[in-house]
Short mmCIF file of C-alpha atoms in Angstrom, two decimals:
data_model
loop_
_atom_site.label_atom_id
_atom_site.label_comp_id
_atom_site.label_asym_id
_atom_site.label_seq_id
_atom_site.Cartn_x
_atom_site.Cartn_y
_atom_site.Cartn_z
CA UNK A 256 -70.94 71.03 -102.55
CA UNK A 257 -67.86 69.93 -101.27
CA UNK A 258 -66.48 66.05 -100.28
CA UNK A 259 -67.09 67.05 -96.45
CA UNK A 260 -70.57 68.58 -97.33
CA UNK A 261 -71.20 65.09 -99.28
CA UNK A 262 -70.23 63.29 -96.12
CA UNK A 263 -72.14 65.42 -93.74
CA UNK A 264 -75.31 64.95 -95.71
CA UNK A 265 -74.62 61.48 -95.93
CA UNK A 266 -74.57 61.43 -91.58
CA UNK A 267 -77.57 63.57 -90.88
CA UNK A 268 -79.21 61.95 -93.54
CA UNK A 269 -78.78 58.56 -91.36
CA UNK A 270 -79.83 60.25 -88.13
CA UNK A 271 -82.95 61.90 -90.06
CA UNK A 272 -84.06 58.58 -91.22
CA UNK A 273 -84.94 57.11 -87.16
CA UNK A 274 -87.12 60.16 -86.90
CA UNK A 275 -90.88 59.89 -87.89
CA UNK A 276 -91.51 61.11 -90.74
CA UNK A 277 -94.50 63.96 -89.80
CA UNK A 278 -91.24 65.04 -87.51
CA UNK A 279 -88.22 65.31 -89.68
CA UNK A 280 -88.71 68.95 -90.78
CA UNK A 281 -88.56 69.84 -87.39
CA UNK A 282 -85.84 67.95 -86.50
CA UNK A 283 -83.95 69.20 -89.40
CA UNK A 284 -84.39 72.99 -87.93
CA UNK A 285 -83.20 72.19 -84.96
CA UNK A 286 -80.02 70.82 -86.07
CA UNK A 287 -77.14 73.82 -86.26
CA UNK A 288 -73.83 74.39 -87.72
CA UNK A 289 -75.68 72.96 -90.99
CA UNK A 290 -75.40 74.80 -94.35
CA UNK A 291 -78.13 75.90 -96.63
CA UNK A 292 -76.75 73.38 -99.02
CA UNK A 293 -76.45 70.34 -96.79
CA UNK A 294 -80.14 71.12 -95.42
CA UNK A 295 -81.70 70.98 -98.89
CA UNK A 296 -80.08 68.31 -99.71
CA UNK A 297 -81.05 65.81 -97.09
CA UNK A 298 -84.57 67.32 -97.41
CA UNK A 299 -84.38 66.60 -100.91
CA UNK A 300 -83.20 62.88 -99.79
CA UNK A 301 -85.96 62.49 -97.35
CA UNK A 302 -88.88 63.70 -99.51
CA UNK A 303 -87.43 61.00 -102.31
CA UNK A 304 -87.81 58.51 -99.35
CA UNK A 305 -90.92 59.24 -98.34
CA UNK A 306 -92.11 59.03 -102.11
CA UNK A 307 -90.71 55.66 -101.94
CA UNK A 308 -92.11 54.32 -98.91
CA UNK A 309 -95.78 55.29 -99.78
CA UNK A 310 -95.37 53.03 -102.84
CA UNK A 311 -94.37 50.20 -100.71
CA UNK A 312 -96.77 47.25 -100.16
CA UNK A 313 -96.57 44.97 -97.81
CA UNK A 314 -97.16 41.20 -99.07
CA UNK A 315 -94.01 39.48 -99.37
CA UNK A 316 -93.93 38.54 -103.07
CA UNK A 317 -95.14 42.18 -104.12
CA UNK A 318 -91.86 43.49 -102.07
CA UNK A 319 -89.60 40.55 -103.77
CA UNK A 320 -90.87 41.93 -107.00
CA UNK A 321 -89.93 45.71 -106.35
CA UNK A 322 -86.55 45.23 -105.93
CA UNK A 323 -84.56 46.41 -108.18
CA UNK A 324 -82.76 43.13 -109.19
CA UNK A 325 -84.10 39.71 -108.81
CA UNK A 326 -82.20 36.82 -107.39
CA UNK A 327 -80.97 34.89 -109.86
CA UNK A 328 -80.05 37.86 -112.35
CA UNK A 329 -76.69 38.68 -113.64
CA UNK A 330 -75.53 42.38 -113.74
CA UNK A 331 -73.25 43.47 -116.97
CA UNK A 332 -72.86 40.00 -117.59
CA UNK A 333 -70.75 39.16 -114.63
CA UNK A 334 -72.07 39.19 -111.04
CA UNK A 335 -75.18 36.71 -110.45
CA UNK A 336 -77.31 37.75 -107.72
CA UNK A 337 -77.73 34.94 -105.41
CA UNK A 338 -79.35 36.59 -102.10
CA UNK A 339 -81.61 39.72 -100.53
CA UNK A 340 -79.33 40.10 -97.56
CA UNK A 341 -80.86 43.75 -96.53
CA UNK A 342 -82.08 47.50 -97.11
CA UNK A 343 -81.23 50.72 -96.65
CA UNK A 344 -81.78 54.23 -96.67
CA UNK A 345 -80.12 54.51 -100.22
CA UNK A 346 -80.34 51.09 -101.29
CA UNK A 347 -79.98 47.43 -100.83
CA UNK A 348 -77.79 44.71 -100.33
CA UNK A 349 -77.47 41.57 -102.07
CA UNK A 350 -75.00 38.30 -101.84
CA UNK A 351 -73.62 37.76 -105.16
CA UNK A 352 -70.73 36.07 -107.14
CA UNK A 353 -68.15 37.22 -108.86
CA UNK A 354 -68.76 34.98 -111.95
CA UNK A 355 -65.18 36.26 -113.75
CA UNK A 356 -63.43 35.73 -110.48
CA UNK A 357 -65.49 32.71 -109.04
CA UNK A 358 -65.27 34.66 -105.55
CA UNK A 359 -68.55 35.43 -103.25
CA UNK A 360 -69.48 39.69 -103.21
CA UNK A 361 -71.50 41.90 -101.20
CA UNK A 362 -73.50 43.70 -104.52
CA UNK A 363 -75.45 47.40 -102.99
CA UNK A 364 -77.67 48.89 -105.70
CA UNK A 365 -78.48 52.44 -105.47
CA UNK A 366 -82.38 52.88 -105.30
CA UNK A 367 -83.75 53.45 -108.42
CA UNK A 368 -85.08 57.27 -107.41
CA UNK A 369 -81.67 58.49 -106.43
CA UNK A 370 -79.68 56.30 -109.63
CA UNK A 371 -81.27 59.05 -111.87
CA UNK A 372 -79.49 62.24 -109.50
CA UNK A 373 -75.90 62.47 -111.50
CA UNK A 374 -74.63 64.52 -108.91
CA UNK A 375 -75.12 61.76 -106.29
CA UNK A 376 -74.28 59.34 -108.51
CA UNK A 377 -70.62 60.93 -108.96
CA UNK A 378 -70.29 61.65 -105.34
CA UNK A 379 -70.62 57.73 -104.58
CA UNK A 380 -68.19 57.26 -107.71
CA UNK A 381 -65.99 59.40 -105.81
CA UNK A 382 -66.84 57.62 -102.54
CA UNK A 383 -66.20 54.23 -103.95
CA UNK A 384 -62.90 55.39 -105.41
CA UNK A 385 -61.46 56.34 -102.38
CA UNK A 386 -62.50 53.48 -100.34
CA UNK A 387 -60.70 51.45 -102.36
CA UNK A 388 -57.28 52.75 -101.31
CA UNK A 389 -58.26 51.79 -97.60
CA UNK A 390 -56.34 48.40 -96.72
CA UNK A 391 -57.15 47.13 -93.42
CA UNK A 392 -58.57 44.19 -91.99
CA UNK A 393 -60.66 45.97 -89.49
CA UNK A 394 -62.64 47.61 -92.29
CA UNK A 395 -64.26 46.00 -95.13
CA UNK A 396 -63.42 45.76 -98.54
CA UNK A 397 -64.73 48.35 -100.69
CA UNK A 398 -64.12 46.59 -104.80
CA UNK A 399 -65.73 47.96 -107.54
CA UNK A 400 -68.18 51.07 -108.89
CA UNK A 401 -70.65 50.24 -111.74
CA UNK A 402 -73.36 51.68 -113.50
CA UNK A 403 -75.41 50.10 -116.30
CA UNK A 404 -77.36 52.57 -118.36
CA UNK A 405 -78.85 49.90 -120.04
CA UNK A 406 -80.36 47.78 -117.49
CA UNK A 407 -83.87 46.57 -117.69
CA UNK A 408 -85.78 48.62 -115.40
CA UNK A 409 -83.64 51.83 -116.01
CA UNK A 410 -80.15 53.07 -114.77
CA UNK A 411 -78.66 51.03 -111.95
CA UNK A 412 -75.82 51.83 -110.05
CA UNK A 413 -74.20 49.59 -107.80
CA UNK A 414 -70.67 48.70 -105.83
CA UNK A 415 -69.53 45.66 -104.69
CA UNK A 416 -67.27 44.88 -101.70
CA UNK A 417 -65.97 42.07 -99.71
CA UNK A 418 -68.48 39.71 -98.37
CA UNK A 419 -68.26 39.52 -94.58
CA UNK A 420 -69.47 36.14 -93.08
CA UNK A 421 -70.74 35.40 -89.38
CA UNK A 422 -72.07 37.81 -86.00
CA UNK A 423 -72.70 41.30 -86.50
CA UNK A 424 -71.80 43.47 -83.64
CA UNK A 425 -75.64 44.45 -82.82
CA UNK A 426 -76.16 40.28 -82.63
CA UNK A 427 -72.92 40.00 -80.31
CA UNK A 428 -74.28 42.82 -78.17
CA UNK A 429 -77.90 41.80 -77.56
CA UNK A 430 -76.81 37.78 -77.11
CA UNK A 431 -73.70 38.51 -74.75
CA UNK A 432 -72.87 40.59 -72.13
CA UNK A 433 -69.82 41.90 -72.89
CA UNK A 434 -67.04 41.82 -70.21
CA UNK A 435 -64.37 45.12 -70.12
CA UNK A 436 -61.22 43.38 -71.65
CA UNK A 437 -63.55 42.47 -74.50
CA UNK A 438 -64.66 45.66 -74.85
CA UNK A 439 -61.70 47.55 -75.37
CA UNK A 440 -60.43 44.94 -77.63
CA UNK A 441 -63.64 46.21 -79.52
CA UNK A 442 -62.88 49.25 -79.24
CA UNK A 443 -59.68 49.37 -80.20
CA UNK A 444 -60.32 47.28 -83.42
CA UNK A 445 -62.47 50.49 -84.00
CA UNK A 446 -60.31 52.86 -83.71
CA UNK A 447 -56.86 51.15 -85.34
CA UNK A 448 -59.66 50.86 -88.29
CA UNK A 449 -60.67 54.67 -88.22
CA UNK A 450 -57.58 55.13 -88.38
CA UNK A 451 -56.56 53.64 -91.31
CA UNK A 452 -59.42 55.14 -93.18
CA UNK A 453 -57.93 58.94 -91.55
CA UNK A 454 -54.80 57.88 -93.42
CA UNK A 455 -56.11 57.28 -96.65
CA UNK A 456 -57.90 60.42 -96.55
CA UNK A 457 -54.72 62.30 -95.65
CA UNK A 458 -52.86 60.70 -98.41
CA UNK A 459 -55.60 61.28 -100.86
CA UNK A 460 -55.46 64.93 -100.21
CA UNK A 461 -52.12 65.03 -100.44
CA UNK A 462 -51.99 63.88 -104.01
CA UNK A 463 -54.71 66.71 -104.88
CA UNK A 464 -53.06 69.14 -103.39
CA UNK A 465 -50.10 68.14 -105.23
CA UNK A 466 -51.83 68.25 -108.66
CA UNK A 467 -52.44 71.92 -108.28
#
């Protein structure tokens, strides 16, 4: 598949995951425009999801323990994981520092199901790769791709990126009520970010079109 097909699966993907689960098939058919490829391959995502979830308990040390790193751990010798900040579809997030650089990280793992898929695996290599040519201060940080082959508990793949302190939007939104000025001001700190990311992506092309 292609870097757009990559993307696209990555966005219905998202959109497949607030569905309930006895109703994602269905959901999937009805989507259109959607290749063959793309539909398999979030299908593929969502059974590996599913899989996961099943083996999910719920007391709170028993989920602590299934993580795939434990706080207080230090990946390849360098970043020491300090905090569970959240999960994902694909993985989880972690506070961590930078022990080499004494600097505070945001650490996401890859779930352990999908670290073993070497085709996804290169795709978020090739992800990672090119978010780290985007330079703007409405979009965070993307640092560093890793993969440890080695690790205790099998593969684990993870990035890091800039650690953002303080309000998400979601908080901001359900705790104020947002007045027009300050919502184009959002919305505009949106877009000039998009924007820069649409750049980076044109110049990125442009070099690979220029290789060949």
């Amino acid at each position: 598949m292609t870097a757009e097909d990559w993307t696209l699966v990555k966005s219905v993907y998202s959109k497949a995951l607030q569905v309930r689960p006895g109703q994602r098939k269905a959901w999937m058919r009805a989507q259109s425009g959607l290749s063959t490829s793309v539909v398999d391959e979030v299908l593929r995502l969502l059974w590996a999801e599913e899989q996961n979830q099943t083996e999910t308990v719920t007391s709170t040390e028993a989920i602590s323990s299934a993580h795939q790193v434990q706080i207080g751990e230090v990946l390849i010798d360098r970043f020491l994981i300090e905090e569970h900040l959240g999960s994902g579809g694909m993985g989880d997030v972690y506070r961590a520092k930078d022990i080499s650089m004494a600097e505070p990280v945001a650490l996401k793992t890859l779930r352990s199901h999908l670290a073993h898929q070497e085709t996804l695996v290169a795709h978020l290599r090739r992800e990672v790769q090119f978010a780290r040519r985007v330079r703007h201060q409405n979009v965070c940080q993307i640092l560093e791709f890793h993969r440890d082959l080695n690790f205790r508990s099998g593969p684990i793949t993870f990035f890091t990126m800039e650690l953002l302190q303080g309000e998400t939007l979601a908080e901001h939104l359900r705790a104020t009520k947002l007045e027009l000025p300050e919502v184009l001001n959002l919305a505009i700190g949106v877009a000039t970010g998009l924007e820069a990311i649409h750049s980076a992506s044109l110049r990125s092309e442009e070099r690979r079109v220029g290789k060949e």
